[in-house]
Short mmCIF file of C-alpha atoms in Angstrom, two decimals:
data_model
loop_
_atom_site.label_atom_id
_atom_site.label_comp_id
_atom_site.label_asym_id
_atom_site.label_seq_id
_atom_site.Cartn_x
_atom_site.Cartn_y
_atom_site.Cartn_z
CA UNK A 1 17.18 22.46 -17.63
CA UNK A 2 20.25 23.83 -18.60
CA UNK A 3 23.74 22.16 -17.66
CA UNK A 4 25.47 25.30 -16.01
CA UNK A 5 22.23 25.94 -13.65
CA UNK A 6 22.37 22.45 -12.50
CA UNK A 7 25.35 22.42 -11.32
CA UNK A 8 24.53 25.59 -9.57
CA UNK A 9 21.44 24.49 -8.55
CA UNK A 10 21.96 23.36 -4.77
CA UNK A 11 24.62 26.28 -4.01
CA UNK A 12 21.92 28.59 -4.99
CA UNK A 13 19.40 26.80 -2.59
CA UNK A 14 21.53 27.14 0.12
CA UNK A 15 22.48 30.36 -0.39
CA UNK A 16 18.30 31.28 -0.77
CA UNK A 17 17.47 28.41 1.88
CA UNK A 18 19.79 30.91 3.68
CA UNK A 19 18.32 34.01 3.56
CA UNK A 20 15.04 33.11 3.57
CA UNK A 21 15.54 31.94 7.37
CA UNK A 22 17.66 34.74 8.53
CA UNK A 23 14.50 36.70 7.80
CA UNK A 24 12.64 34.35 9.35
CA UNK A 25 11.01 36.37 12.35
CA UNK A 26 10.78 32.83 15.66
CA UNK A 27 9.05 34.79 18.09
CA UNK A 28 5.25 33.97 15.95
CA UNK A 29 4.17 31.06 14.42
CA UNK A 30 4.48 31.72 10.68
CA UNK A 31 2.12 30.70 8.82
CA UNK A 32 3.06 29.47 4.68
CA UNK A 33 1.91 32.25 3.12
CA UNK A 34 4.04 34.60 5.45
CA UNK A 35 7.10 31.51 4.74
CA UNK A 36 6.79 32.03 0.17
CA UNK A 37 6.09 35.15 0.72
CA UNK A 38 9.97 36.23 1.88
CA UNK A 39 11.01 33.75 -0.62
CA UNK A 40 9.84 35.28 -3.21
CA UNK A 41 11.41 38.73 -2.17
CA UNK A 42 14.84 36.99 -1.19
CA UNK A 43 14.38 35.03 -5.10
CA UNK A 44 13.78 38.74 -6.60
CA UNK A 45 16.71 39.56 -5.50
CA UNK A 46 18.87 37.26 -5.70
CA UNK A 47 17.74 36.48 -9.45
CA UNK A 48 18.68 40.07 -10.09
CA UNK A 49 22.59 39.39 -8.64
CA UNK A 50 22.93 36.19 -10.41
CA UNK A 51 21.08 36.33 -13.26
CA UNK A 52 18.76 33.48 -12.93
CA UNK A 53 16.21 32.72 -15.28
CA UNK A 54 12.63 33.21 -14.82
CA UNK A 55 11.57 29.39 -15.00
CA UNK A 56 14.96 28.32 -12.82
CA UNK A 57 13.40 30.92 -10.41
CA UNK A 58 10.22 29.32 -10.01
CA UNK A 59 11.78 25.71 -9.42
CA UNK A 60 14.60 27.02 -6.61
CA UNK A 61 11.59 29.10 -5.12
CA UNK A 62 9.58 25.53 -5.19
CA UNK A 63 12.72 23.40 -3.53
CA UNK A 64 13.46 26.19 -0.71
CA UNK A 65 9.90 26.20 0.55
CA UNK A 66 9.84 22.46 0.03
CA UNK A 67 12.65 22.30 1.79
CA UNK A 68 10.93 24.39 4.58
CA UNK A 69 7.31 23.61 5.52
CA UNK A 70 7.39 20.43 3.45
CA UNK A 71 9.14 16.94 2.38
CA UNK A 72 11.52 18.64 0.20
CA UNK A 73 12.96 16.46 -2.60
CA UNK A 74 9.90 13.36 -1.94
CA UNK A 75 7.17 16.05 -3.01
CA UNK A 76 7.93 16.51 -6.29
CA UNK A 77 8.11 12.52 -6.76
CA UNK A 78 4.51 12.59 -4.59
CA UNK A 79 3.17 14.97 -7.17
CA UNK A 80 4.21 13.10 -10.20
CA UNK A 81 1.52 10.20 -10.97
CA UNK A 82 3.34 7.90 -12.72
CA UNK A 83 6.19 6.85 -9.59
CA UNK A 84 4.88 4.29 -7.56
CA UNK A 85 7.36 3.78 -5.19
CA UNK A 86 10.18 6.00 -3.44
CA UNK A 87 12.54 4.18 -2.35
CA UNK A 88 15.20 6.00 -0.40
CA UNK A 89 18.61 4.27 0.50
CA UNK A 90 20.85 6.26 2.48
CA UNK A 91 19.88 10.56 1.93
CA UNK A 92 21.81 10.74 -1.42
CA UNK A 93 20.53 7.88 -3.02
CA UNK A 94 16.61 7.46 -4.31
CA UNK A 95 15.28 5.09 -5.93
CA UNK A 96 11.49 4.71 -8.00
CA UNK A 97 8.74 3.14 -9.49
CA UNK A 98 7.81 4.14 -12.72
CA UNK A 99 5.67 2.02 -15.24
CA UNK A 100 6.35 -1.01 -12.99
CA UNK A 101 10.38 -0.41 -13.33
CA UNK A 102 12.72 0.81 -11.08
CA UNK A 103 15.26 3.72 -11.67
CA UNK A 104 17.22 6.14 -10.19
CA UNK A 105 15.75 9.66 -9.34
CA UNK A 106 18.55 12.57 -10.04
CA UNK A 107 17.49 14.29 -6.74
CA UNK A 108 18.86 13.65 -3.37
CA UNK A 109 18.78 15.08 0.02
CA UNK A 110 21.28 17.70 1.66
CA UNK A 111 22.92 16.40 4.36
CA UNK A 112 22.09 12.74 6.80
CA UNK A 113 20.39 14.90 9.27
CA UNK A 114 18.14 16.86 6.56
CA UNK A 115 16.91 12.74 6.13
CA UNK A 116 15.99 12.24 9.59
CA UNK A 117 14.55 16.02 9.59
CA UNK A 118 11.91 14.18 7.33
CA UNK A 119 10.96 10.75 8.93
CA UNK A 120 10.13 12.79 12.08
CA UNK A 121 8.21 15.27 9.94
CA UNK A 122 6.54 12.29 9.19
CA UNK A 123 6.52 10.25 11.67
CA UNK A 124 5.32 12.19 14.14
CA UNK A 125 2.61 13.22 12.17
CA UNK A 126 1.01 9.82 12.50
CA UNK A 127 1.58 9.88 16.81
CA UNK A 128 4.36 7.41 15.75
CA UNK A 129 7.83 7.94 17.22
CA UNK A 130 11.20 5.84 15.32
CA UNK A 131 14.58 6.13 16.99
CA UNK A 132 17.69 4.60 17.62
CA UNK A 133 16.02 2.19 20.09
CA UNK A 134 12.70 2.19 18.28
CA UNK A 135 14.48 1.99 14.59
CA UNK A 136 11.72 0.57 12.75
CA UNK A 137 8.17 1.75 12.16
CA UNK A 138 5.60 2.12 9.83
CA UNK A 139 2.95 6.45 8.89
CA UNK A 140 1.75 6.87 6.80
CA UNK A 141 1.34 10.10 4.44
CA UNK A 142 -1.27 12.81 4.41
CA UNK A 143 -2.46 11.58 1.39
CA UNK A 144 -3.20 7.91 2.46
CA UNK A 145 0.73 6.55 1.53
CA UNK A 146 2.08 3.86 2.78
CA UNK A 147 5.42 4.84 5.04
CA UNK A 148 8.30 2.51 5.82
CA UNK A 149 11.09 3.43 7.71
CA UNK A 150 14.79 1.51 9.28
CA UNK A 151 16.74 4.24 11.36
CA UNK A 152 20.24 3.06 12.16
CA UNK A 153 21.47 0.27 13.65
CA UNK A 154 19.24 -1.73 11.81
CA UNK A 155 19.76 -0.41 8.07
CA UNK A 156 23.51 -0.06 8.01
CA UNK A 157 23.96 2.27 5.81
CA UNK A 158 21.86 5.34 6.97
CA UNK A 159 18.02 5.79 7.46
CA UNK A 160 16.01 3.47 5.03
CA UNK A 161 12.47 4.87 3.64
CA UNK A 162 9.74 2.84 1.57
CA UNK A 163 6.83 5.03 -0.09
CA UNK A 164 4.17 2.75 -1.41
CA UNK A 165 2.16 5.79 -3.26
CA UNK A 166 -1.51 6.21 -2.81
CA UNK A 167 -3.46 6.33 -6.07
CA UNK A 168 -5.69 9.25 -5.95
CA UNK A 169 -7.76 7.20 -7.90
CA UNK A 170 -9.92 4.31 -5.90
CA UNK A 171 -9.65 1.84 -8.14
CA UNK A 172 -12.06 0.12 -9.59
CA UNK A 173 -12.68 -3.38 -11.52
CA UNK A 174 -13.07 -1.42 -14.21
CA UNK A 175 -9.53 -0.15 -14.03
CA UNK A 176 -8.28 -3.26 -13.97
CA UNK A 177 -10.09 -4.08 -16.97
CA UNK A 178 -8.23 -1.48 -18.70
CA UNK A 179 -5.17 -2.34 -17.22
CA UNK A 180 -5.31 -6.14 -18.59
CA UNK A 181 -5.15 -7.02 -14.79
CA UNK A 182 -8.17 -8.71 -15.58
CA UNK A 183 -10.74 -9.56 -17.83
CA UNK A 184 -14.48 -9.19 -18.21
CA UNK A 185 -15.33 -13.05 -17.12
CA UNK A 186 -13.23 -12.74 -14.58
CA UNK A 187 -14.72 -9.02 -12.85
CA UNK A 188 -18.47 -10.97 -13.40
CA UNK A 189 -16.97 -14.07 -11.77
CA UNK A 190 -15.71 -11.08 -8.14
CA UNK A 191 -19.19 -9.99 -8.84
CA UNK A 192 -21.12 -13.21 -8.10
CA UNK A 193 -18.89 -14.13 -5.71
CA UNK A 194 -18.43 -10.82 -3.62
CA UNK A 195 -22.18 -10.49 -3.78
CA UNK A 196 -22.81 -14.27 -2.97
CA UNK A 197 -20.98 -13.73 0.41
CA UNK A 198 -17.70 -16.08 -0.27
CA UNK A 199 -15.14 -15.50 1.63
CA UNK A 200 -11.82 -14.57 -0.51
CA UNK A 201 -8.82 -14.38 -0.25
CA UNK A 202 -6.01 -12.15 -2.35
CA UNK A 203 -2.93 -13.68 -2.49
CA UNK A 204 0.36 -11.63 -4.20
CA UNK A 205 3.89 -11.39 -3.41
CA UNK A 206 4.34 -7.36 -3.06
CA UNK A 207 3.56 -4.61 -5.29
CA UNK A 208 1.37 -7.44 -7.07
CA UNK A 209 -1.36 -5.47 -6.58
CA UNK A 210 -3.34 -6.90 -3.63
CA UNK A 211 -4.61 -3.63 -1.70
CA UNK A 212 -5.82 -2.43 -5.04
CA UNK A 213 -7.71 -5.49 -5.84
CA UNK A 214 -8.67 -5.47 -2.57
CA UNK A 215 -10.47 -2.39 -3.08
CA UNK A 216 -11.99 -3.37 -5.89
CA UNK A 217 -14.06 -5.94 -4.48
CA UNK A 218 -15.86 -3.75 -2.11
CA UNK A 219 -17.63 -2.51 -5.06
CA UNK A 220 -19.91 -5.04 -4.86
CA UNK A 221 -20.43 -5.23 -1.71
CA UNK A 222 -24.40 -4.52 -1.44
CA UNK A 223 -24.63 -1.07 0.04
CA UNK A 224 -27.12 -1.96 2.60
CA UNK A 225 -24.16 -4.11 4.31
CA UNK A 226 -21.86 -2.43 7.81
CA UNK A 227 -18.37 -3.11 6.87
CA UNK A 228 -15.37 -3.21 8.71
CA UNK A 229 -11.67 -2.89 7.60
CA UNK A 230 -8.79 -3.87 9.82
CA UNK A 231 -5.77 -2.47 8.87
CA UNK A 232 -1.70 -1.58 10.47
CA UNK A 233 -1.92 1.59 8.85
CA UNK A 234 -5.11 2.52 7.01
CA UNK A 235 -4.82 1.95 3.07
CA UNK A 236 -8.05 0.95 1.86
CA UNK A 237 -10.46 3.51 -0.03
CA UNK A 238 -13.96 2.14 0.64
CA UNK A 239 -15.91 5.04 -1.50
CA UNK A 240 -18.56 2.44 -2.17
CA UNK A 241 -19.58 1.77 1.40
CA UNK A 242 -22.28 3.69 3.26
CA UNK A 243 -21.96 2.01 6.43
CA UNK A 244 -18.43 1.74 7.06
CA UNK A 245 -16.10 1.05 10.03
CA UNK A 246 -12.38 1.42 9.96
CA UNK A 247 -10.02 0.38 12.45
CA UNK A 248 -5.84 1.22 13.03
CA UNK A 249 -3.90 -1.41 14.52
CA UNK A 250 -1.58 1.21 16.82
CA UNK A 251 2.33 0.43 17.42
CA UNK A 252 3.59 0.34 21.55
CA UNK A 253 4.77 3.50 22.99
CA UNK A 254 8.61 4.33 24.58
CA UNK A 255 7.72 1.94 27.51
CA UNK A 256 6.15 -0.93 24.83
CA UNK A 257 3.07 -0.34 26.59
CA UNK A 258 -0.43 0.21 25.02
CA UNK A 259 -0.09 -1.43 22.08
CA UNK A 260 -3.29 -2.27 19.45
CA UNK A 261 -2.92 -5.69 18.19
CA UNK A 262 -4.60 -6.06 14.65
CA UNK A 263 -5.81 -9.41 16.63
CA UNK A 264 -7.31 -7.29 19.27
CA UNK A 265 -8.92 -5.30 16.92
CA UNK A 266 -10.77 -8.81 15.23
CA UNK A 267 -11.92 -9.33 18.86
CA UNK A 268 -13.67 -6.24 18.87
CA UNK A 269 -15.06 -5.67 15.86
CA UNK A 270 -17.43 -8.85 16.86
CA UNK A 271 -18.76 -7.43 18.99
CA UNK A 272 -19.77 -4.25 16.35
CA UNK A 273 -22.47 -6.79 14.13
CA UNK A 274 -20.85 -6.66 10.84
CA UNK A 275 -22.23 -7.78 8.00
CA UNK A 276 -18.64 -8.33 6.49
CA UNK A 277 -14.37 -8.13 7.82
CA UNK A 278 -12.28 -6.99 5.66
CA UNK A 279 -8.89 -7.32 6.75
CA UNK A 280 -5.97 -5.86 4.90
CA UNK A 281 -3.33 -8.18 5.73
CA UNK A 282 -2.87 -11.36 7.10
CA UNK A 283 0.88 -11.44 8.64
CA UNK A 284 1.18 -13.18 12.01
CA UNK A 285 -0.92 -14.90 14.86
CA UNK A 286 -4.44 -13.14 13.70
CA UNK A 287 -4.88 -15.76 10.82
CA UNK A 288 -6.55 -17.56 14.03
CA UNK A 289 -9.14 -15.12 14.69
CA UNK A 290 -9.88 -14.44 10.92
CA UNK A 291 -10.78 -18.68 10.78
CA UNK A 292 -12.39 -18.37 13.51
CA UNK A 293 -15.09 -15.40 12.52
CA UNK A 294 -15.14 -17.11 9.36
CA UNK A 295 -16.13 -20.05 10.51
CA UNK A 296 -18.85 -18.39 13.23
CA UNK A 297 -21.22 -17.28 9.98
CA UNK A 298 -19.25 -13.63 9.00
CA UNK A 299 -19.95 -14.52 5.53
CA UNK A 300 -17.97 -12.58 3.30
CA UNK A 301 -15.23 -11.84 5.23
CA UNK A 302 -11.63 -10.73 2.76
CA UNK A 303 -8.18 -10.17 3.56
CA UNK A 304 -4.88 -10.19 1.67
CA UNK A 305 -1.38 -12.31 2.72
CA UNK A 306 1.95 -12.37 0.92
CA UNK A 307 2.93 -15.73 -0.72
CA UNK A 308 3.59 -16.70 -4.09
CA UNK A 309 0.60 -19.45 -5.76
CA UNK A 310 -3.14 -20.48 -4.18
CA UNK A 311 -1.17 -23.71 -2.59
CA UNK A 312 1.40 -21.36 -1.33
CA UNK A 313 -1.20 -19.70 0.33
CA UNK A 314 -2.94 -22.20 2.38
CA UNK A 315 0.06 -23.13 3.84
CA UNK A 316 0.79 -19.67 4.95
CA UNK A 317 -2.28 -19.76 6.57
CA UNK A 318 -1.40 -22.79 8.49
CA UNK A 319 1.89 -21.36 9.71
CA UNK A 320 0.39 -18.40 10.91
CA UNK A 321 -2.37 -19.56 12.35
CA UNK A 322 0.30 -22.19 14.52
CA UNK A 323 1.61 -18.75 15.69
CA UNK A 324 -0.83 -17.64 17.54
CA UNK A 325 -0.17 -19.90 19.90
CA UNK A 326 -3.12 -22.51 20.98
CA UNK A 327 -2.37 -26.16 20.99
CA UNK A 328 -3.93 -26.63 17.86
CA UNK A 329 -3.60 -29.61 15.91
CA UNK A 330 -2.30 -29.23 12.13
CA UNK A 331 -5.70 -31.03 11.19
CA UNK A 332 -7.90 -28.96 12.95
CA UNK A 333 -6.01 -26.43 11.36
CA UNK A 334 -6.15 -27.57 7.51
CA UNK A 335 -9.99 -28.41 8.64
CA UNK A 336 -10.66 -24.73 9.63
CA UNK A 337 -9.20 -23.23 6.70
CA UNK A 338 -10.89 -25.85 4.36
CA UNK A 339 -14.23 -24.95 6.02
CA UNK A 340 -13.84 -20.55 6.68
CA UNK A 341 -12.00 -20.07 3.59
CA UNK A 342 -14.08 -20.15 -0.18
CA UNK A 343 -11.98 -19.32 -2.70
CA UNK A 344 -8.21 -17.88 -2.89
CA UNK A 345 -6.91 -14.92 -5.32
CA UNK A 346 -3.33 -15.23 -6.86
CA UNK A 347 -1.59 -11.44 -8.05
CA UNK A 348 1.61 -11.16 -9.78
CA UNK A 349 3.74 -8.79 -11.40
CA UNK A 350 5.21 -10.63 -14.38
CA UNK A 351 8.29 -9.80 -15.72
CA UNK A 352 7.42 -6.73 -17.97
CA UNK A 353 5.95 -5.34 -14.62
CA UNK A 354 2.24 -4.98 -15.95
CA UNK A 355 0.25 -6.73 -12.87
CA UNK A 356 -2.14 -9.56 -13.14
CA UNK A 357 -4.88 -12.05 -12.03
CA UNK A 358 -2.55 -14.93 -12.67
CA UNK A 359 -4.92 -17.90 -10.95
CA UNK A 360 -9.05 -17.68 -8.82
CA UNK A 361 -8.97 -21.69 -6.68
CA UNK A 362 -11.87 -23.24 -4.50
CA UNK A 363 -10.87 -25.07 -1.47
CA UNK A 364 -12.80 -27.78 -2.22
CA UNK A 365 -12.40 -30.40 0.29
CA UNK A 366 -10.58 -31.78 2.93
CA UNK A 367 -9.53 -35.27 2.89
CA UNK A 368 -7.94 -36.93 3.63
CA UNK A 369 -5.99 -34.82 5.62
CA UNK A 370 -4.73 -32.81 2.96
CA UNK A 371 -7.22 -29.16 1.20
CA UNK A 372 -7.82 -29.65 -2.27
CA UNK A 373 -8.07 -26.74 -4.03
CA UNK A 374 -10.11 -26.66 -7.52
CA UNK A 375 -8.32 -23.79 -9.98
CA UNK A 376 -12.14 -22.32 -11.88
CA UNK A 377 -9.30 -19.41 -14.02
CA UNK A 378 -5.94 -19.39 -15.17
CA UNK A 379 -3.83 -17.00 -16.95
CA UNK A 380 -1.10 -18.42 -19.92
CA UNK A 381 1.34 -16.54 -21.07
CA UNK A 382 1.16 -16.62 -25.23
CA UNK A 383 3.56 -14.53 -25.96
CA UNK A 384 6.41 -11.09 -25.99
CA UNK A 385 6.25 -8.39 -28.33
CA UNK A 386 8.49 -5.31 -27.61
CA UNK A 387 9.30 -6.52 -24.22
CA UNK A 388 4.99 -6.28 -23.44
CA UNK A 389 2.87 -9.74 -21.76
CA UNK A 390 0.21 -11.05 -23.65
CA UNK A 391 -1.65 -13.88 -22.25
CA UNK A 392 -5.16 -14.82 -22.03
CA UNK A 393 -7.18 -16.06 -18.89
CA UNK A 394 -8.77 -19.22 -19.49
CA UNK A 395 -11.61 -21.42 -17.54
CA UNK A 396 -10.12 -24.56 -15.98
CA UNK A 397 -13.24 -25.81 -14.72
CA UNK A 398 -16.35 -25.03 -12.56
CA UNK A 399 -17.22 -24.44 -9.55
CA UNK A 400 -18.24 -28.10 -7.64
CA UNK A 401 -17.62 -27.24 -3.34
CA UNK A 402 -20.10 -28.69 -1.32
CA UNK A 403 -21.35 -27.70 1.52
CA UNK A 404 -22.48 -23.96 1.90
CA UNK A 405 -21.39 -23.59 -1.22
CA UNK A 406 -23.57 -25.09 -3.13
CA UNK A 407 -26.51 -24.20 -0.52
CA UNK A 408 -26.45 -20.34 -2.02
CA UNK A 409 -27.03 -22.39 -5.41
CA UNK A 410 -23.47 -20.39 -7.28
CA UNK A 411 -22.98 -22.10 -10.79
CA UNK A 412 -19.85 -20.00 -12.75
#
């Protein structure tokens, strides 16, 4: 697009939008096809007067349609498969993650009011409410992309929207192998652990690929098992599971009532005869229910949490279990963790922007008031060439957990 056109694009868009709105009959519910027909007609007239090139005319028509019926400037970013995350810092500042790198997008909303309109479209489609008195909300787009919204006054300089795009193709172990996130030996190891019903926690930082990895693990779940997923916002894509129940938490209403928490869903899920429980993310007091279910015969439980290492993941589980408000000694909590959780998988986004599995550890034993970890595999960086980090996974030790793991007869 020529520089001169870029300078005039917003002006043309505003003019065309004004003409289209003047032609819309608000006495009936107009459909998308009717809107598109009006846009094409007015665009044809405008292009003759202003001598707009055909390719620019098509782009202009698409922008106006998106601003009237869809998510405005977000539409093109959502269609771009290379964009994995969209971060809106106020109406005129948008950053995107592309190929693991953050860059500033060359688009923005026309006004604060327009961004607020788009926010209301998103949350209303999820039957949720966001306003000044309740300025924080989680939602999702029609394609499943996760959305977090923070309004003023919680946000100092305008509305903040973070969109984690939903992959069009579900993540599999095969794709993780292609991306170099794991190797064949790691994939075989995880397959045997999942099939044997080990209770697995996937740990990592923000954007490290925890949910994607959980999706990939699900392909190893035996086909004859009943699986229940529990999430704040439904993201998991378990297309390989036939007997699947998906549960989603719900925020409270304006009166502060009718909230459905992860803990509520966990408690009721145990009455649904699950073979496997998959909790999208453990963030707080629900950790107690996760440990209790893992310790009462529900093998194969999987969840994710935010942490920097396998050891830190166990510390976070301790803290979150304490948040449940139960008067439990620390040693009792650690015993519950050691008995209920079998494997911790640590993921990380390394400095070149790629995501990798960097450690697999088993919970070996609870001794002298401490949980002992046994590292099975670890990723070691070797060199960096043209900004790309290379490395290898090394087997540190064999699976040696005593008790129920040993009785399953699985050796690596």
